[in-house]
PDB file of C-alpha atoms in Angstrom:
ATOM      1  CA  UNK A 343      -0.087  -0.444   0.215  1.00 59.00           C
ATOM      2  CA  UNK A 344       1.259   3.378  -0.716  1.00 74.00           C
ATOM      3  CA  UNK A 345       1.211   5.865   2.047  1.00 91.00           C
ATOM      4  CA  UNK A 346       0.939   9.869   1.802  1.00 95.00           C
ATOM      5  CA  UNK A 347       4.147  11.857   1.275  1.00 96.00           C
ATOM      6  CA  UNK A 348       5.310  14.396   4.030  1.00 96.00           C
ATOM      7  CA  UNK A 349       5.562  17.590   2.984  1.00 95.00           C
ATOM      8  CA  UNK A 350       9.504  17.479   2.422  1.00 97.00           C
ATOM      9  CA  UNK A 351       8.625  14.781   0.329  1.00 97.00           C
ATOM     10  CA  UNK A 352       6.061  16.526  -1.812  1.00 97.00           C
ATOM     11  CA  UNK A 353       8.682  19.683  -2.245  1.00 98.00           C
ATOM     12  CA  UNK A 354      11.693  17.246  -3.298  1.00 98.00           C
ATOM     13  CA  UNK A 355       8.913  15.770  -5.940  1.00 98.00           C
ATOM     14  CA  UNK A 356       7.493  18.661  -7.175  1.00 98.00           C
ATOM     15  CA  UNK A 357      11.044  20.240  -7.155  1.00 98.00           C
ATOM     16  CA  UNK A 358      12.380  17.287  -9.670  1.00 98.00           C
ATOM     17  CA  UNK A 359       8.997  17.573 -11.570  1.00 98.00           C
ATOM     18  CA  UNK A 360       9.910  20.996 -11.820  1.00 98.00           C
ATOM     19  CA  UNK A 361      13.736  20.700 -13.039  1.00 97.00           C
ATOM     20  CA  UNK A 362      12.539  18.172 -15.950  1.00 96.00           C
ATOM     21  CA  UNK A 363       9.736  20.461 -17.476  1.00 96.00           C
ATOM     22  CA  UNK A 364      10.457  23.911 -15.882  1.00 97.00           C
ATOM     23  CA  UNK A 365       7.100  25.318 -17.986  1.00 95.00           C
ATOM     24  CA  UNK A 366       4.669  22.355 -18.132  1.00 95.00           C
ATOM     25  CA  UNK A 367       1.762  23.212 -20.417  1.00 92.00           C
ATOM     26  CA  UNK A 368      -1.598  21.420 -21.372  1.00 92.00           C
ATOM     27  CA  UNK A 369      -1.874  19.943 -24.567  1.00 93.00           C
ATOM     28  CA  UNK A 370      -5.291  20.648 -25.620  1.00 96.00           C
ATOM     29  CA  UNK A 371      -4.656  23.379 -28.580  1.00 97.00           C
ATOM     30  CA  UNK A 372      -6.881  26.506 -27.832  1.00 98.00           C
ATOM     31  CA  UNK A 373      -7.445  30.189 -29.233  1.00 97.00           C
ATOM     32  CA  UNK A 374      -9.369  31.371 -26.231  1.00 98.00           C
ATOM     33  CA  UNK A 375     -11.172  30.833 -23.358  1.00 98.00           C
ATOM     34  CA  UNK A 376     -14.370  29.690 -25.224  1.00 98.00           C
ATOM     35  CA  UNK A 377     -12.259  27.199 -27.493  1.00 98.00           C
ATOM     36  CA  UNK A 378     -10.507  26.000 -24.271  1.00 98.00           C
ATOM     37  CA  UNK A 379     -13.740  25.476 -22.586  1.00 98.00           C
ATOM     38  CA  UNK A 380     -15.088  23.371 -25.870  1.00 98.00           C
ATOM     39  CA  UNK A 381     -11.873  21.373 -26.111  1.00 98.00           C
ATOM     40  CA  UNK A 382     -11.938  20.123 -22.637  1.00 97.00           C
ATOM     41  CA  UNK A 383     -15.703  19.359 -22.919  1.00 96.00           C
ATOM     42  CA  UNK A 384     -14.586  17.333 -26.183  1.00 97.00           C
ATOM     43  CA  UNK A 385     -12.138  15.617 -24.567  1.00 95.00           C
ATOM     44  CA  UNK A 386     -13.922  13.591 -22.008  1.00 90.00           C
ATOM     45  CA  UNK A 387     -13.596   9.986 -22.776  1.00 89.00           C
ATOM     46  CA  UNK A 388     -10.666  10.523 -25.468  1.00 93.00           C
ATOM     47  CA  UNK A 389      -7.263  11.664 -26.362  1.00 92.00           C
ATOM     48  CA  UNK A 390      -6.230  15.135 -26.562  1.00 94.00           C
ATOM     49  CA  UNK A 391      -4.486  14.564 -29.873  1.00 95.00           C
ATOM     50  CA  UNK A 392      -8.153  13.109 -31.388  1.00 96.00           C
ATOM     51  CA  UNK A 393      -9.656  16.316 -29.830  1.00 97.00           C
ATOM     52  CA  UNK A 394      -6.538  18.206 -31.690  1.00 98.00           C
ATOM     53  CA  UNK A 395      -6.735  16.916 -35.329  1.00 97.00           C
ATOM     54  CA  UNK A 396     -10.598  17.716 -34.876  1.00 97.00           C
ATOM     55  CA  UNK A 397     -10.257  21.293 -33.632  1.00 98.00           C
ATOM     56  CA  UNK A 398      -7.566  22.674 -35.935  1.00 97.00           C
ATOM     57  CA  UNK A 399      -9.933  22.991 -38.445  1.00 97.00           C
ATOM     58  CA  UNK A 400     -13.021  24.092 -36.362  1.00 98.00           C
ATOM     59  CA  UNK A 401     -11.937  26.546 -34.085  1.00 98.00           C
ATOM     60  CA  UNK A 402     -10.804  28.961 -36.548  1.00 97.00           C
ATOM     61  CA  UNK A 403     -14.329  28.975 -38.204  1.00 97.00           C
ATOM     62  CA  UNK A 404     -16.086  28.680 -34.420  1.00 98.00           C
ATOM     63  CA  UNK A 405     -14.008  30.381 -31.957  1.00 98.00           C
ATOM     64  CA  UNK A 406     -16.815  32.670 -30.162  1.00 98.00           C
ATOM     65  CA  UNK A 407     -20.411  31.104 -28.916  1.00 98.00           C
ATOM     66  CA  UNK A 408     -22.138  33.235 -31.485  1.00 98.00           C
ATOM     67  CA  UNK A 409     -20.078  31.694 -34.332  1.00 98.00           C
ATOM     68  CA  UNK A 410     -20.280  28.106 -33.159  1.00 98.00           C
ATOM     69  CA  UNK A 411     -24.050  28.825 -32.924  1.00 98.00           C
ATOM     70  CA  UNK A 412     -23.992  30.321 -36.272  1.00 98.00           C
ATOM     71  CA  UNK A 413     -22.456  26.795 -37.342  1.00 97.00           C
ATOM     72  CA  UNK A 414     -25.074  24.762 -35.907  1.00 97.00           C
ATOM     73  CA  UNK A 415     -25.407  21.274 -34.325  1.00 97.00           C
ATOM     74  CA  UNK A 416     -25.510  19.773 -37.763  1.00 97.00           C
ATOM     75  CA  UNK A 417     -22.716  21.906 -38.998  1.00 97.00           C
ATOM     76  CA  UNK A 418     -20.496  20.877 -36.031  1.00 98.00           C
ATOM     77  CA  UNK A 419     -20.836  17.088 -36.426  1.00 98.00           C
ATOM     78  CA  UNK A 420     -18.614  16.823 -39.955  1.00 97.00           C
ATOM     79  CA  UNK A 421     -15.582  18.291 -37.507  1.00 97.00           C
ATOM     80  CA  UNK A 422     -15.944  16.495 -34.598  1.00 97.00           C
ATOM     81  CA  UNK A 423     -17.548  12.880 -36.085  1.00 96.00           C
ATOM     82  CA  UNK A 424     -13.823  11.428 -35.323  1.00 96.00           C
ATOM     83  CA  UNK A 425     -14.116  12.122 -31.667  1.00 97.00           C
ATOM     84  CA  UNK A 426     -15.974   9.538 -29.178  1.00 91.00           C
ATOM     85  CA  UNK A 427     -19.569  10.461 -28.164  1.00 94.00           C
ATOM     86  CA  UNK A 428     -19.661  12.937 -30.800  1.00 96.00           C
ATOM     87  CA  UNK A 429     -23.460  13.261 -31.033  1.00 96.00           C
ATOM     88  CA  UNK A 430     -24.052  14.076 -27.440  1.00 97.00           C
ATOM     89  CA  UNK A 431     -20.806  16.474 -27.478  1.00 98.00           C
ATOM     90  CA  UNK A 432     -22.340  18.728 -30.498  1.00 98.00           C
ATOM     91  CA  UNK A 433     -25.180  19.187 -28.615  1.00 98.00           C
ATOM     92  CA  UNK A 434     -23.600  20.076 -25.253  1.00 98.00           C
ATOM     93  CA  UNK A 435     -21.353  22.591 -27.102  1.00 98.00           C
ATOM     94  CA  UNK A 436     -24.337  24.304 -28.848  1.00 98.00           C
ATOM     95  CA  UNK A 437     -26.140  24.553 -25.751  1.00 98.00           C
ATOM     96  CA  UNK A 438     -23.356  25.580 -23.788  1.00 98.00           C
ATOM     97  CA  UNK A 439     -22.888  28.245 -26.715  1.00 98.00           C
ATOM     98  CA  UNK A 440     -26.420  29.380 -25.875  1.00 98.00           C
ATOM     99  CA  UNK A 441     -26.231  29.726 -22.104  1.00 98.00           C
ATOM    100  CA  UNK A 442     -22.799  31.445 -22.493  1.00 98.00           C
ATOM    101  CA  UNK A 443     -24.688  33.995 -25.225  1.00 98.00           C
ATOM    102  CA  UNK A 444     -27.923  34.280 -23.187  1.00 98.00           C
ATOM    103  CA  UNK A 445     -26.469  34.239 -19.284  1.00 97.00           C
ATOM    104  CA  UNK A 446     -22.911  35.452 -19.575  1.00 98.00           C
ATOM    105  CA  UNK A 447     -22.995  37.993 -22.646  1.00 97.00           C
ATOM    106  CA  UNK A 448     -20.685  35.535 -24.365  1.00 98.00           C
ATOM    107  CA  UNK A 449     -17.979  35.223 -22.343  1.00 98.00           C
ATOM    108  CA  UNK A 450     -16.830  32.296 -20.100  1.00 98.00           C
ATOM    109  CA  UNK A 451     -17.376  32.701 -16.477  1.00 97.00           C
ATOM    110  CA  UNK A 452     -14.619  32.687 -14.097  1.00 97.00           C
ATOM    111  CA  UNK A 453     -16.580  30.993 -10.813  1.00 96.00           C
ATOM    112  CA  UNK A 454     -17.053  27.039 -10.777  1.00 95.00           C
ATOM    113  CA  UNK A 455     -20.290  27.034  -9.949  1.00 96.00           C
ATOM    114  CA  UNK A 456     -21.269  29.205 -13.344  1.00 98.00           C
ATOM    115  CA  UNK A 457     -19.222  26.887 -15.319  1.00 98.00           C
ATOM    116  CA  UNK A 458     -20.482  23.847 -14.041  1.00 97.00           C
ATOM    117  CA  UNK A 459     -24.076  25.324 -14.872  1.00 97.00           C
ATOM    118  CA  UNK A 460     -23.008  24.635 -18.720  1.00 98.00           C
ATOM    119  CA  UNK A 461     -23.946  21.223 -20.256  1.00 97.00           C
ATOM    120  CA  UNK A 462     -20.991  18.530 -20.649  1.00 94.00           C
ATOM    121  CA  UNK A 463     -19.342  20.538 -18.373  1.00 97.00           C
ATOM    122  CA  UNK A 464     -18.185  18.690 -14.909  1.00 94.00           C
ATOM    123  CA  UNK A 465     -15.793  19.592 -11.983  1.00 95.00           C
ATOM    124  CA  UNK A 466     -12.601  18.600 -13.928  1.00 94.00           C
ATOM    125  CA  UNK A 467     -13.501  20.534 -17.011  1.00 96.00           C
ATOM    126  CA  UNK A 468     -14.433  23.875 -14.762  1.00 97.00           C
ATOM    127  CA  UNK A 469     -11.297  23.033 -12.676  1.00 97.00           C
ATOM    128  CA  UNK A 470      -8.914  23.041 -16.116  1.00 96.00           C
ATOM    129  CA  UNK A 471     -10.258  26.296 -17.377  1.00 97.00           C
ATOM    130  CA  UNK A 472      -9.904  28.340 -13.847  1.00 97.00           C
ATOM    131  CA  UNK A 473      -6.498  26.687 -13.869  1.00 96.00           C
ATOM    132  CA  UNK A 474      -5.241  27.343 -17.247  1.00 96.00           C
ATOM    133  CA  UNK A 475      -7.442  30.375 -18.400  1.00 97.00           C
ATOM    134  CA  UNK A 476      -8.438  32.253 -15.186  1.00 96.00           C
ATOM    135  CA  UNK A 477      -4.788  31.203 -13.583  1.00 94.00           C
ATOM    136  CA  UNK A 478      -6.357  29.613 -10.111  1.00 95.00           C
ATOM    137  CA  UNK A 479      -4.514  27.051  -8.330  1.00 95.00           C
ATOM    138  CA  UNK A 480      -7.508  24.581  -8.866  1.00 95.00           C
ATOM    139  CA  UNK A 481      -6.696  20.946  -9.026  1.00 96.00           C
ATOM    140  CA  UNK A 482      -8.280  19.097 -12.131  1.00 95.00           C
ATOM    141  CA  UNK A 483      -7.983  15.550 -11.260  1.00 96.00           C
ATOM    142  CA  UNK A 484      -8.227  13.367 -14.718  1.00 94.00           C
ATOM    143  CA  UNK A 485      -7.609   9.320 -14.679  1.00 94.00           C
ATOM    144  CA  UNK A 486      -3.485  10.412 -15.133  1.00 96.00           C
ATOM    145  CA  UNK A 487      -3.689  12.436 -11.654  1.00 97.00           C
ATOM    146  CA  UNK A 488      -5.940   9.915 -10.154  1.00 97.00           C
ATOM    147  CA  UNK A 489      -3.306   7.312 -10.540  1.00 97.00           C
ATOM    148  CA  UNK A 490      -0.401   8.830  -9.839  1.00 97.00           C
ATOM    149  CA  UNK A 491      -1.592  10.553  -7.082  1.00 97.00           C
ATOM    150  CA  UNK A 492      -2.348   7.599  -5.544  1.00 97.00           C
ATOM    151  CA  UNK A 493       0.436   5.420  -6.770  1.00 96.00           C
ATOM    152  CA  UNK A 494       3.149   7.753  -5.681  1.00 97.00           C
ATOM    153  CA  UNK A 495       1.765   9.029  -2.589  1.00 97.00           C
ATOM    154  CA  UNK A 496       1.311  12.620  -3.832  1.00 97.00           C
ATOM    155  CA  UNK A 497      -2.098  12.661  -3.143  1.00 97.00           C
ATOM    156  CA  UNK A 498      -4.552   9.847  -2.131  1.00 96.00           C
ATOM    157  CA  UNK A 499      -8.123   9.220  -2.324  1.00 96.00           C
ATOM    158  CA  UNK A 500     -10.907   7.020  -3.405  1.00 96.00           C
ATOM    159  CA  UNK A 501     -12.674   9.346  -5.491  1.00 97.00           C
ATOM    160  CA  UNK A 502     -11.718  12.303  -7.918  1.00 95.00           C
ATOM    161  CA  UNK A 503     -13.119  14.757  -5.232  1.00 96.00           C
ATOM    162  CA  UNK A 504     -10.900  13.408  -2.390  1.00 97.00           C
ATOM    163  CA  UNK A 505      -7.474  13.571  -4.719  1.00 97.00           C
ATOM    164  CA  UNK A 506      -8.833  16.748  -5.455  1.00 97.00           C
ATOM    165  CA  UNK A 507      -8.860  17.605  -2.015  1.00 97.00           C
ATOM    166  CA  UNK A 508      -5.785  15.646  -1.106  1.00 97.00           C
ATOM    167  CA  UNK A 509      -3.825  17.788  -3.629  1.00 97.00           C
ATOM    168  CA  UNK A 510      -5.044  21.294  -2.480  1.00 96.00           C
ATOM    169  CA  UNK A 511      -3.823  20.154   1.258  1.00 96.00           C
ATOM    170  CA  UNK A 512      -0.605  18.537   0.194  1.00 96.00           C
ATOM    171  CA  UNK A 513       0.800  19.879  -2.451  1.00 96.00           C
ATOM    172  CA  UNK A 514       3.165  22.925  -1.381  1.00 96.00           C
ATOM    173  CA  UNK A 515       1.523  26.380  -2.246  1.00 96.00           C
ATOM    174  CA  UNK A 516       4.344  27.379  -4.836  1.00 96.00           C
ATOM    175  CA  UNK A 517       3.914  24.168  -7.031  1.00 97.00           C
ATOM    176  CA  UNK A 518       0.070  24.350  -6.742  1.00 96.00           C
ATOM    177  CA  UNK A 519      -0.708  26.073 -10.270  1.00 95.00           C
ATOM    178  CA  UNK A 520       1.081  24.051 -12.211  1.00 97.00           C
ATOM    179  CA  UNK A 521       0.953  20.749 -10.510  1.00 97.00           C
ATOM    180  CA  UNK A 522      -1.676  19.186 -12.384  1.00 95.00           C
ATOM    181  CA  UNK A 523       0.206  19.701 -15.394  1.00 96.00           C
ATOM    182  CA  UNK A 524       3.508  17.790 -14.025  1.00 98.00           C
ATOM    183  CA  UNK A 525       1.149  15.173 -12.926  1.00 98.00           C
ATOM    184  CA  UNK A 526      -0.921  14.571 -15.823  1.00 96.00           C
ATOM    185  CA  UNK A 527       2.438  14.742 -18.145  1.00 96.00           C
ATOM    186  CA  UNK A 528       4.245  12.229 -15.616  1.00 98.00           C
ATOM    187  CA  UNK A 529       1.229   9.921 -15.797  1.00 97.00           C
ATOM    188  CA  UNK A 530       0.723   9.994 -19.541  1.00 95.00           C
ATOM    189  CA  UNK A 531       4.618   9.735 -20.337  1.00 96.00           C
ATOM    190  CA  UNK A 532       6.284   7.909 -17.346  1.00 97.00           C
ATOM    191  CA  UNK A 533       4.137   6.305 -14.606  1.00 98.00           C
ATOM    192  CA  UNK A 534       1.517   4.681 -17.362  1.00 97.00           C
ATOM    193  CA  UNK A 535      -1.189   2.820 -16.439  1.00 95.00           C
ATOM    194  CA  UNK A 536       0.508  -0.756 -17.044  1.00 94.00           C
ATOM    195  CA  UNK A 537       4.361  -1.268 -16.618  1.00 95.00           C
ATOM    196  CA  UNK A 538       5.216   2.097 -15.254  1.00 97.00           C
ATOM    197  CA  UNK A 539       8.584   3.560 -16.310  1.00 97.00           C
ATOM    198  CA  UNK A 540       9.945   3.143 -12.807  1.00 97.00           C
ATOM    199  CA  UNK A 541      13.754   3.039 -13.942  1.00 97.00           C
ATOM    200  CA  UNK A 542      13.827   6.280 -15.597  1.00 97.00           C
ATOM    201  CA  UNK A 543      11.258   8.004 -13.113  1.00 98.00           C
ATOM    202  CA  UNK A 544      13.068  10.779 -11.833  1.00 97.00           C
ATOM    203  CA  UNK A 545      10.752  10.414  -8.511  1.00 98.00           C
ATOM    204  CA  UNK A 546      11.715   6.888  -8.181  1.00 97.00           C
ATOM    205  CA  UNK A 547      13.263   6.896  -4.611  1.00 97.00           C
ATOM    206  CA  UNK A 548      10.554   8.853  -2.912  1.00 97.00           C
ATOM    207  CA  UNK A 549       7.710   7.141  -4.773  1.00 96.00           C
ATOM    208  CA  UNK A 550       5.881   5.073  -2.398  1.00 94.00           C
ATOM    209  CA  UNK A 551       4.362   2.443  -4.546  1.00 94.00           C
ATOM    210  CA  UNK A 552       5.612  -0.934  -3.895  1.00 92.00           C
ATOM    211  CA  UNK A 553       5.553  -2.914  -7.202  1.00 92.00           C
ATOM    212  CA  UNK A 554       7.626  -0.589  -9.353  1.00 94.00           C
ATOM    213  CA  UNK A 555       8.669  -2.068 -12.312  1.00 94.00           C
ATOM    214  CA  UNK A 556      12.420  -3.165 -12.203  1.00 91.00           C
ATOM    215  CA  UNK A 557      15.006  -2.030 -14.531  1.00 81.00           C
TER     216      UNK A 557
END
């Protein structure tokens, strides 16, 4: 069983992740707050790469709620057909565009409650927008963050909200704004779900995971 890392261990974990990647960034391509919101909503149960392939043609044509509404659901579908659950996502994108125009003057709001009032926008999506666009130290928890947090002892919890709270409580303040980027990228490329790449892991000696992949 993993254990929760101490404060000094947390500092060293994020110091090393920062040294390896001083300026981590989300991999979803976007042009503004609206396209970031749409991209994150489209990425549910899909890869960032698949969303980027779809939105490279979409966003130059529809980078505001008003332009997305002009495109319409049937006009949107051909652009996102390669993304999983595309029909339901198309409905959500058009409806959230309507609500942004009706309720928020066409602007993406900067509160979690307002963001979560939009269709297809859950807690993780809201946290991504709050963090990446508005600069809040919010902690989006996706499958990578959930796995890495529990496996390494950085942030432990039985569900995504518990892991989010653990991140807020345990990640040193100076690392909180970028911590989810480091954890996502670490989970995507090093601490992968099957056969994690422990021999090349920069935090191997700090990680509390007992079933480490041998060198």
